[in-house]
Every structure is written in structure tokens, then in C-alpha cells.
PDB file of N, CA and C in Angstrom:
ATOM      1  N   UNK A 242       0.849  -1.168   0.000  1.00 63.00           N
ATOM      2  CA  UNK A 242       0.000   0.000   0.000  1.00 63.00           C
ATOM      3  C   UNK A 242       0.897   1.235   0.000  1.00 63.00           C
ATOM      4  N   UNK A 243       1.015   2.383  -1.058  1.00 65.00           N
ATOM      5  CA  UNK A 243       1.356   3.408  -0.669  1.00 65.00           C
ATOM      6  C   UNK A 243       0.440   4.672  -0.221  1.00 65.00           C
ATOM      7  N   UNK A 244       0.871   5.841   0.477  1.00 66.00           N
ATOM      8  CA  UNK A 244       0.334   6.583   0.920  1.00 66.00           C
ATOM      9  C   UNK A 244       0.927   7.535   0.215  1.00 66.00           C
ATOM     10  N   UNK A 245       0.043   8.971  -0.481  1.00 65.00           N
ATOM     11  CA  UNK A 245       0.334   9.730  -1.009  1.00 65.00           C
ATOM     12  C   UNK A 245      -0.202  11.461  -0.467  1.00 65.00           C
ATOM     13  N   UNK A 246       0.298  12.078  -0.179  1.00 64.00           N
ATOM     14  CA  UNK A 246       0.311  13.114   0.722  1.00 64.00           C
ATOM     15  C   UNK A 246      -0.190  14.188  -0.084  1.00 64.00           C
ATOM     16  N   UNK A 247      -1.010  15.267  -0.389  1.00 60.00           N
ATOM     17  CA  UNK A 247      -1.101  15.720  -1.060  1.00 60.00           C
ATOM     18  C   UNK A 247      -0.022  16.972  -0.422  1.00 60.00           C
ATOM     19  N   UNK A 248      -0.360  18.466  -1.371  1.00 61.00           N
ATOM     20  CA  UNK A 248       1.232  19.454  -0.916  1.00 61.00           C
ATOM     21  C   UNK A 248       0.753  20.009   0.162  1.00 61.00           C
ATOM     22  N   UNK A 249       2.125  20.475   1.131  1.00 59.00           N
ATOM     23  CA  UNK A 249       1.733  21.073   2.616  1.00 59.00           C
ATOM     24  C   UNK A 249       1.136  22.159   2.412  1.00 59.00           C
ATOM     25  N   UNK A 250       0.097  22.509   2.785  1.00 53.00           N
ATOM     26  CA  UNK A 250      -0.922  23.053   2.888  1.00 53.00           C
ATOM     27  C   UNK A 250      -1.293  23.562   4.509  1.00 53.00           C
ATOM     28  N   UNK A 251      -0.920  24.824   4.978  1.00 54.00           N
ATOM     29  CA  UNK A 251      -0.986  25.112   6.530  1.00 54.00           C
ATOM     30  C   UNK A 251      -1.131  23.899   7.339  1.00 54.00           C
ATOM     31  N   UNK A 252      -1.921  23.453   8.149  1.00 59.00           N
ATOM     32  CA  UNK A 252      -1.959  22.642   8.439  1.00 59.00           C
ATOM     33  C   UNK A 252      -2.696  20.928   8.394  1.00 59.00           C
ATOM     34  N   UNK A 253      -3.923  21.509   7.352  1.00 69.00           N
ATOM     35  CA  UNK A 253      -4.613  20.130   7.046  1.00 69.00           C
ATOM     36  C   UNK A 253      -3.899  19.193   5.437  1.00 69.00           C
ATOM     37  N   UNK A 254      -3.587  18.147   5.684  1.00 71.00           N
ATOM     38  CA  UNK A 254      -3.043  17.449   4.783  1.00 71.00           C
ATOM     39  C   UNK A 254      -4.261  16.171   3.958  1.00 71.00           C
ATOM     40  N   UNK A 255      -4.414  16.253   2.777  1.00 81.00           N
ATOM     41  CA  UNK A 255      -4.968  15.061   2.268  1.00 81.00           C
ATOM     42  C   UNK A 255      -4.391  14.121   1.766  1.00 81.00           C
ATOM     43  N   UNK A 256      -4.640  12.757   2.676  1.00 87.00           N
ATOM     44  CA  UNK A 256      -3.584  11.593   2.192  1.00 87.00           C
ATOM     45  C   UNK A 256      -4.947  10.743   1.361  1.00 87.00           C
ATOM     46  N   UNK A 257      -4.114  10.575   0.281  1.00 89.00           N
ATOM     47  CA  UNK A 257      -4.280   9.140  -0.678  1.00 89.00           C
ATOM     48  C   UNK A 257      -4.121   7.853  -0.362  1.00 89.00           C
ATOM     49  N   UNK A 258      -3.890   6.567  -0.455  1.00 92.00           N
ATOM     50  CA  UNK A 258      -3.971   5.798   0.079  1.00 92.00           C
ATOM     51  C   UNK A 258      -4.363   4.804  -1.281  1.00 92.00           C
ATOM     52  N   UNK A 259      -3.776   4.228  -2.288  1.00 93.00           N
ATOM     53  CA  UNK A 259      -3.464   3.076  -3.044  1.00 93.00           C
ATOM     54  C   UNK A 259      -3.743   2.022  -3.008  1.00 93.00           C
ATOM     55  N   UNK A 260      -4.363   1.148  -2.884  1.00 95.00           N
ATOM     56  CA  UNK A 260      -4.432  -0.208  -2.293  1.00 95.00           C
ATOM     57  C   UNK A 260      -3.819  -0.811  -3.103  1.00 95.00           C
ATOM     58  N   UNK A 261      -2.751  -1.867  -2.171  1.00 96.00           N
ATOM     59  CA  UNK A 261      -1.843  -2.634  -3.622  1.00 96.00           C
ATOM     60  C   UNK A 261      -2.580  -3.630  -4.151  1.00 96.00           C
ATOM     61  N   UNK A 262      -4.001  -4.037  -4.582  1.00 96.00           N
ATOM     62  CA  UNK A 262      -4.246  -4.597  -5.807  1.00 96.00           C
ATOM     63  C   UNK A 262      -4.637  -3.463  -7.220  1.00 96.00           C
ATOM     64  N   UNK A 263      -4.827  -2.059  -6.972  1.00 96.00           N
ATOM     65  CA  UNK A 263      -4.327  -1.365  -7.960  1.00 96.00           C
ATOM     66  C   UNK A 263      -3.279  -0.887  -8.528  1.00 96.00           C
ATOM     67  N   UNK A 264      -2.017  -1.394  -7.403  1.00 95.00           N
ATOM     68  CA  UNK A 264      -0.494  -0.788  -7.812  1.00 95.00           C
ATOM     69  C   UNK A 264      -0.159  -2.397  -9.116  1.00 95.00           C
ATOM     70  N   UNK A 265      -0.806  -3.303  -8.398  1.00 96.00           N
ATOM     71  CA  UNK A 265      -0.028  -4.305  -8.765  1.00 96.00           C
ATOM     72  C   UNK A 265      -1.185  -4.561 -10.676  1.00 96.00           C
ATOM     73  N   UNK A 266      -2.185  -4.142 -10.556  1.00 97.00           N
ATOM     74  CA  UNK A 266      -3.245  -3.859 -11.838  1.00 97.00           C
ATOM     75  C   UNK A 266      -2.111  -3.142 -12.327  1.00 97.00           C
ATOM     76  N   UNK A 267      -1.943  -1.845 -12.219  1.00 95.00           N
ATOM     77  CA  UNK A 267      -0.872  -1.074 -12.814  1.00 95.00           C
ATOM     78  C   UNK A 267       0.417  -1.740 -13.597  1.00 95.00           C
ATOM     79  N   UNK A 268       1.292  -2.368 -12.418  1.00 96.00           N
ATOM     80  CA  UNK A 268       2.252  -2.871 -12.918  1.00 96.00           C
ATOM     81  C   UNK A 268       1.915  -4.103 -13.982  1.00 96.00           C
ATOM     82  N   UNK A 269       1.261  -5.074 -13.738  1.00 96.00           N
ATOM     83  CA  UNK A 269       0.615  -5.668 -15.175  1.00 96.00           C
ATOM     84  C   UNK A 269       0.423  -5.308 -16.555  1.00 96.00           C
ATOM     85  N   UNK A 270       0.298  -3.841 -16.550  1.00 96.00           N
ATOM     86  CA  UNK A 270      -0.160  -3.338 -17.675  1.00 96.00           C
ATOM     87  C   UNK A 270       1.243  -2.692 -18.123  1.00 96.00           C
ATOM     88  N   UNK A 271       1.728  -1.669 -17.182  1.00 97.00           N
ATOM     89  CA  UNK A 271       3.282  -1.643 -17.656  1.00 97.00           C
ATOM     90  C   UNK A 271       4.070  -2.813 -17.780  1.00 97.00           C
ATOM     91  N   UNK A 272       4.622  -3.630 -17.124  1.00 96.00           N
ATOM     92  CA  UNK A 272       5.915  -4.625 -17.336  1.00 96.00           C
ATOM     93  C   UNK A 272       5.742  -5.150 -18.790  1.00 96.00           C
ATOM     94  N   UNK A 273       4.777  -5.011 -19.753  1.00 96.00           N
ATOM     95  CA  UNK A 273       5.307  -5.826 -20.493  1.00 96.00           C
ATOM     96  C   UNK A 273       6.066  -5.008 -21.595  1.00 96.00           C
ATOM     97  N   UNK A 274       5.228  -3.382 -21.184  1.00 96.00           N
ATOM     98  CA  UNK A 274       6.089  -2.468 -21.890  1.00 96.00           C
ATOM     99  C   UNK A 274       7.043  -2.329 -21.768  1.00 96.00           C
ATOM    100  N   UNK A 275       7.860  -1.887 -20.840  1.00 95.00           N
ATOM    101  CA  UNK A 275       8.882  -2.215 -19.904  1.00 95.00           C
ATOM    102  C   UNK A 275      10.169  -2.575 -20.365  1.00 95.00           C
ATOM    103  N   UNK A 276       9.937  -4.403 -20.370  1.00 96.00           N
ATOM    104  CA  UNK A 276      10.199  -5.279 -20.636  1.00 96.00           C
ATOM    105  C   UNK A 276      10.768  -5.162 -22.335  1.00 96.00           C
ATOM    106  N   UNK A 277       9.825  -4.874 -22.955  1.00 97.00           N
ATOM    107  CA  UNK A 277      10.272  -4.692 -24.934  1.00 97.00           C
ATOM    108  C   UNK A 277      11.167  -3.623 -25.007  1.00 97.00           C
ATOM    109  N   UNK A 278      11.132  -2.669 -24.255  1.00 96.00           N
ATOM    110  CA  UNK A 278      11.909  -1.226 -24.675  1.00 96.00           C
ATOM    111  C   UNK A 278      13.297  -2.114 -24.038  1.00 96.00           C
ATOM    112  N   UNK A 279      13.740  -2.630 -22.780  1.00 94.00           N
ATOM    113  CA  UNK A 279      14.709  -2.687 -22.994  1.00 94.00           C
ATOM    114  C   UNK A 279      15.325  -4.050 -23.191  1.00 94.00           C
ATOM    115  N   UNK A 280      14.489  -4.844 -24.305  1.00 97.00           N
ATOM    116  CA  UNK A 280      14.956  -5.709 -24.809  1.00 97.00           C
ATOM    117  C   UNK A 280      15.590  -5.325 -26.470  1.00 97.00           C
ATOM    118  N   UNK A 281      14.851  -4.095 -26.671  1.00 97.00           N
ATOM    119  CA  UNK A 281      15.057  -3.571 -28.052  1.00 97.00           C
ATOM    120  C   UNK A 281      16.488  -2.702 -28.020  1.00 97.00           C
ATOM    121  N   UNK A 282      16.726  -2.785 -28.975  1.00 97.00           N
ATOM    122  CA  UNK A 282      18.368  -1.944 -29.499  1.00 97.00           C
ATOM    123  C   UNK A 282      18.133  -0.353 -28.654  1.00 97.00           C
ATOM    124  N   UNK A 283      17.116   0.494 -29.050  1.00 97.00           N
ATOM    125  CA  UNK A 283      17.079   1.340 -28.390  1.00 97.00           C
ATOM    126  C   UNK A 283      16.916   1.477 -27.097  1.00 97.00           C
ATOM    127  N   UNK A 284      16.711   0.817 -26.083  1.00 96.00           N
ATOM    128  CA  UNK A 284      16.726   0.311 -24.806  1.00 96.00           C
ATOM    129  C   UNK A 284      17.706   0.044 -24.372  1.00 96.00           C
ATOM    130  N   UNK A 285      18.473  -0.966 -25.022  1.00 96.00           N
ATOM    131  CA  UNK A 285      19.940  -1.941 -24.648  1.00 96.00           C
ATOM    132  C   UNK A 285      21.042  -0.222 -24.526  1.00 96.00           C
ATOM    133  N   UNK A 286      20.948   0.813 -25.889  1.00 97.00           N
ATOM    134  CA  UNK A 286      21.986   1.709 -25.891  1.00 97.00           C
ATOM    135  C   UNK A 286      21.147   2.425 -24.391  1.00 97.00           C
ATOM    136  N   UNK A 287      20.184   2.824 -24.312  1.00 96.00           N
ATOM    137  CA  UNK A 287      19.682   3.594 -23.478  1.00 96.00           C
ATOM    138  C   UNK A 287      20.095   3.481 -22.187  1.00 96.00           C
ATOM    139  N   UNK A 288      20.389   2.045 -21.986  1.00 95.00           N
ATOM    140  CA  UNK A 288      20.903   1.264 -20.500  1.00 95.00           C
ATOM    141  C   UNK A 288      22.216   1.380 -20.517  1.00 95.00           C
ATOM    142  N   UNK A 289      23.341   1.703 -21.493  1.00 95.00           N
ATOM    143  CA  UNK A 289      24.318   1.520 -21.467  1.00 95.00           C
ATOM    144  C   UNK A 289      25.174   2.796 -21.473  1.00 95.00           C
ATOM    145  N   UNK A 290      24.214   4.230 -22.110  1.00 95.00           N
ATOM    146  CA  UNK A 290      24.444   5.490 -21.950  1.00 95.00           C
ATOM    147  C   UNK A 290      24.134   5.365 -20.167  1.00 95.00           C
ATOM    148  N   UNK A 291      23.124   5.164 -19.438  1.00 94.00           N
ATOM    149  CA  UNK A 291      22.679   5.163 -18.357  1.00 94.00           C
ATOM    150  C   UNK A 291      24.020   4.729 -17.374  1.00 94.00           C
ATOM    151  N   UNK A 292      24.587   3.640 -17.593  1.00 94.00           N
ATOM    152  CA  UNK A 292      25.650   2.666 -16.691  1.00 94.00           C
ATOM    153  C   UNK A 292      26.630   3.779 -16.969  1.00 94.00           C
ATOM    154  N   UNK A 293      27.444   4.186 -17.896  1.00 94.00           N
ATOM    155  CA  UNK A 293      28.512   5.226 -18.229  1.00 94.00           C
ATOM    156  C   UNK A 293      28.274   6.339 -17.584  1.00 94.00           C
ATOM    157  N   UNK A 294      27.182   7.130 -17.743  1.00 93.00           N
ATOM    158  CA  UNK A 294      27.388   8.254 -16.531  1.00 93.00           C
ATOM    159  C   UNK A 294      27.264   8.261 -15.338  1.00 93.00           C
ATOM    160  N   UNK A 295      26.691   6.706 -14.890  1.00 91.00           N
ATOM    161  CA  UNK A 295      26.824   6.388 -13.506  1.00 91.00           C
ATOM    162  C   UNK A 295      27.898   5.786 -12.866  1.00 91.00           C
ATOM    163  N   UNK A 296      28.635   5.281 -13.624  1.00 89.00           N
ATOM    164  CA  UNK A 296      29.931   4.297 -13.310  1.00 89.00           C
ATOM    165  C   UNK A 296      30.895   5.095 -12.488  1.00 89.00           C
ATOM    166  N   UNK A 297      30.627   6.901 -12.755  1.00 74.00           N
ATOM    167  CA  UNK A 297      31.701   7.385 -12.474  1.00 74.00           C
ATOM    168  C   UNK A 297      31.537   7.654 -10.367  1.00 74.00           C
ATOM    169  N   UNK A 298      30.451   7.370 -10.466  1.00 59.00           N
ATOM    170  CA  UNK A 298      29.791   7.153  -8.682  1.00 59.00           C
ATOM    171  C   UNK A 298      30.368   6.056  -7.768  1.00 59.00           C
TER     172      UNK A 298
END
């Protein structure tokens, strides 16, 4: 379950509240997209520009 806060606002806050069988609906529908982009050439360079400017961390 995540909880989502809406912006600070003096003092009353409105929280959201997710239930994880809609996070996990969600992720169903993304992963398979996901999944093709970085199985595809443009993905594979995308991951590999990604690793190079991080490597230096």
C-alpha cells in the first residue's frame, strides 16, 4: 500500500492511500512495456548510456 500526501498546505493534509491490488493492476499493464523497450536496441543503448554516466559514482 502506498500513501500519497497531497502538498503542505498550513496545516490540514490530504492523504491518498493506493491499495496494492491497484499498484499491482498497474504494474501488469506496464511490465510488459517495460520489458520490450529494454529488450530492443534502443533500450539496450539507453541502458548503457545510463551505466557510463553512472559508473563514475
Amino acid at each position: 500500500m502506498i500513501d500519497i500526501h497531497g502538498p503542505d498546505m498550513a496545516e490540514e493534509r490530504e492523504e491518498i492511500v493506493i491499495p496494492d491490488f491497484e499498484i499491482e493492476a498497474l504494474a501488469r499493464c506496464f511490465l510488459p512495456k517495460i520489458q520490450a523497450y529494454f529488450e530492443s536496441v534502443e533500450g539496450q543503448a539507453a541502458f548503457e548510456k545510463w551505466k557510463q554516466q553512472h559508473s563514475d559514482t
